[in-house]
Amino acid sequence: MAGMSAPPPCRHIYSLDRCDDYLRRRQAFAAEQPFFSVVRLGEARTHLDILERPDAVLWAVEDILSIALK
């Protein structure tokens, strides 16, 4: 997406991988690419964070939509 001339807002919402380096790499990319952001959900234990933490996923989606629709 970084190669696109006008990439749409993109948010990576995830729960696993719990490795801090995985998150740091995405945060570094986000710092260089204003269209990208990342949210790691703290209490989900599987890849099915939408089922485990629907409240947190909804917040992350509503938050990026509020930014994108400004």
XYZ file of N, CA and C in Angstrom:
210
model
N 0.816 -1.190 0.000
C 0.000 0.000 0.000
C 0.862 1.256 0.000
N 2.061 1.161 0.568
C 2.919 2.338 0.628
C 3.281 2.836 -0.761
N 3.230 1.973 -1.773
C 3.559 2.361 -3.126
C 2.416 3.003 -3.889
N 1.220 3.006 -3.319
C 0.062 3.602 -3.983
C 0.171 5.124 -3.967
N -0.334 5.769 -5.002
C -0.263 7.225 -5.049
C -1.167 7.879 -4.005
N -2.299 7.284 -3.705
C -3.217 7.827 -2.693
C -3.822 6.667 -1.897
N -3.042 6.061 -1.001
C -3.577 4.915 -0.262
C -4.708 5.332 0.673
N -5.711 4.489 0.824
C -6.809 4.796 1.744
C -6.335 4.596 3.185
N -7.027 5.198 4.141
C -6.681 4.937 5.541
C -6.740 3.434 5.827
N -5.769 2.952 6.550
C -5.675 1.523 6.847
C -5.289 1.354 8.304
N -6.037 0.545 9.030
C -5.711 0.248 10.426
C -5.576 -1.255 10.575
N -4.444 -1.679 11.110
C -4.205 -3.088 11.411
C -4.631 -3.321 12.852
N -5.738 -4.042 13.027
C -6.266 -4.377 14.351
C -5.966 -5.852 14.577
N -5.193 -6.157 15.608
C -4.814 -7.559 15.814
C -4.640 -7.857 17.291
N -4.603 -9.135 17.612
C -4.344 -9.564 18.979
C -3.083 -10.418 19.068
N -2.825 -11.212 18.075
C -1.611 -12.038 18.029
C -0.836 -11.625 16.813
N 0.303 -11.592 16.835
C 1.494 -11.984 17.576
C 1.696 -11.072 18.794
N 2.020 -11.634 19.947
C 2.213 -10.851 21.160
C 3.639 -10.322 21.294
N 4.489 -10.647 20.365
C 5.874 -10.184 20.383
C 5.910 -8.660 20.224
N 6.573 -7.980 21.139
C 6.637 -6.520 21.076
C 7.348 -6.028 19.820
N 8.296 -6.821 19.310
C 8.996 -6.411 18.091
C 8.027 -6.342 16.908
N 7.077 -7.243 16.845
C 6.059 -7.236 15.786
C 5.305 -5.904 15.816
N 4.894 -5.491 17.009
C 4.181 -4.221 17.159
C 5.094 -3.048 16.817
N 6.331 -3.061 17.289
C 7.254 -1.959 17.002
C 7.484 -1.770 15.510
N 7.569 -2.876 14.761
C 7.762 -2.759 13.313
C 6.557 -2.091 12.664
N 5.372 -2.421 13.099
C 4.176 -1.787 12.542
C 4.085 -0.326 12.962
N 4.462 -0.027 14.188
C 4.468 1.364 14.632
C 5.492 2.196 13.847
N 6.635 1.595 13.542
C 7.649 2.298 12.749
C 7.119 2.583 11.348
N 6.436 1.605 10.749
C 5.840 1.812 9.435
C 4.788 2.916 9.518
N 3.970 2.894 10.566
C 2.929 3.913 10.738
C 3.541 5.306 10.890
N 4.685 5.395 11.533
C 5.339 6.691 11.698
C 5.803 7.261 10.358
N 6.092 6.382 9.412
C 6.550 6.815 8.085
C 5.408 6.971 7.085
N 4.290 6.318 7.336
C 3.173 6.288 6.392
C 1.909 6.803 7.085
N 1.504 8.045 6.833
C 0.380 8.629 7.565
C -0.963 7.940 7.325
N -1.089 7.141 6.276
C -2.352 6.443 6.017
C -2.525 5.221 6.911
N -1.452 4.758 7.566
C -1.452 3.483 8.285
C -1.419 3.711 9.795
N -2.177 2.886 10.507
C -2.106 2.872 11.969
C -2.296 1.432 12.443
N -1.938 1.199 13.679
C -1.995 -0.156 14.222
C -2.567 -0.117 15.628
N -3.370 -1.131 15.961
C -3.918 -1.305 17.305
C -3.756 -2.777 17.673
N -3.009 -3.024 18.752
C -2.915 -4.392 19.276
C -3.849 -4.483 20.472
N -4.779 -5.416 20.420
C -5.750 -5.596 21.498
C -5.093 -6.342 22.649
N -5.213 -5.791 23.824
C -4.481 -6.312 24.960
C -4.994 -7.594 25.574
N -6.270 -7.873 25.488
C -6.787 -9.003 26.240
C -7.320 -10.138 25.389
N -7.229 -10.039 24.090
C -7.655 -11.142 23.229
C -6.549 -12.181 23.183
N -6.914 -13.449 23.091
C -5.933 -14.520 23.145
C -5.855 -15.341 21.860
N -6.688 -15.004 20.892
C -6.679 -15.739 19.629
C -6.688 -14.738 18.483
N -6.683 -15.259 17.262
C -6.801 -14.394 16.088
C -8.236 -13.918 15.880
N -9.156 -14.392 16.685
C -10.570 -14.038 16.535
C -10.931 -12.892 17.469
N -10.141 -11.822 17.398
C -10.365 -10.707 18.315
C -11.732 -10.066 18.148
N -12.307 -10.152 16.965
C -13.638 -9.589 16.736
C -14.680 -10.303 17.603
N -14.422 -11.585 17.918
C -15.336 -12.339 18.778
C -14.996 -12.176 20.252
N -13.711 -12.096 20.545
C -13.288 -11.985 21.936
C -13.462 -10.582 22.491
N -13.152 -9.581 21.685
C -13.159 -8.197 22.140
C -13.923 -7.301 21.179
N -15.202 -7.580 20.936
C -15.939 -6.756 19.976
C -15.962 -5.277 20.361
N -15.951 -4.984 21.652
C -15.943 -3.588 22.086
C -14.667 -2.873 21.644
N -13.532 -3.523 21.795
C -12.256 -2.915 21.408
C -12.129 -2.808 19.894
N -12.611 -3.815 19.173
C -12.566 -3.769 17.713
C -13.480 -2.663 17.207
N -14.663 -2.550 17.780
C -15.586 -1.488 17.379
C -14.960 -0.115 17.624
N -14.317 0.081 18.771
C -13.662 1.357 19.045
C -12.614 1.666 17.979
N -11.770 0.671 17.650
C -10.693 0.886 16.679
C -11.246 1.227 15.294
N -12.338 0.587 14.913
C -12.955 0.858 13.613
C -13.609 2.240 13.620
N -14.382 2.537 14.662
C -15.027 3.854 14.730
C -13.990 4.983 14.789
N -12.893 4.733 15.469
C -11.849 5.739 15.577
C -11.232 6.043 14.217
N -10.878 5.041 13.445
C -10.273 5.311 12.138
C -11.300 5.913 11.182
N -12.556 5.507 11.296
C -13.579 6.120 10.454
C -13.753 7.597 10.773
N -13.685 7.944 12.043
C -13.818 9.360 12.401
C -12.659 10.178 11.852
N -11.487 9.590 11.773
C -10.322 10.263 11.182
C -10.476 10.341 9.678
N -10.873 9.245 9.060
C -10.960 9.167 7.596
C -12.062 10.064 7.036
N -13.118 10.278 7.806
C -14.256 11.036 7.296
C -14.183 12.533 7.604
N -13.074 12.970 8.173
C -12.918 14.410 8.470
C -12.692 15.195 7.207
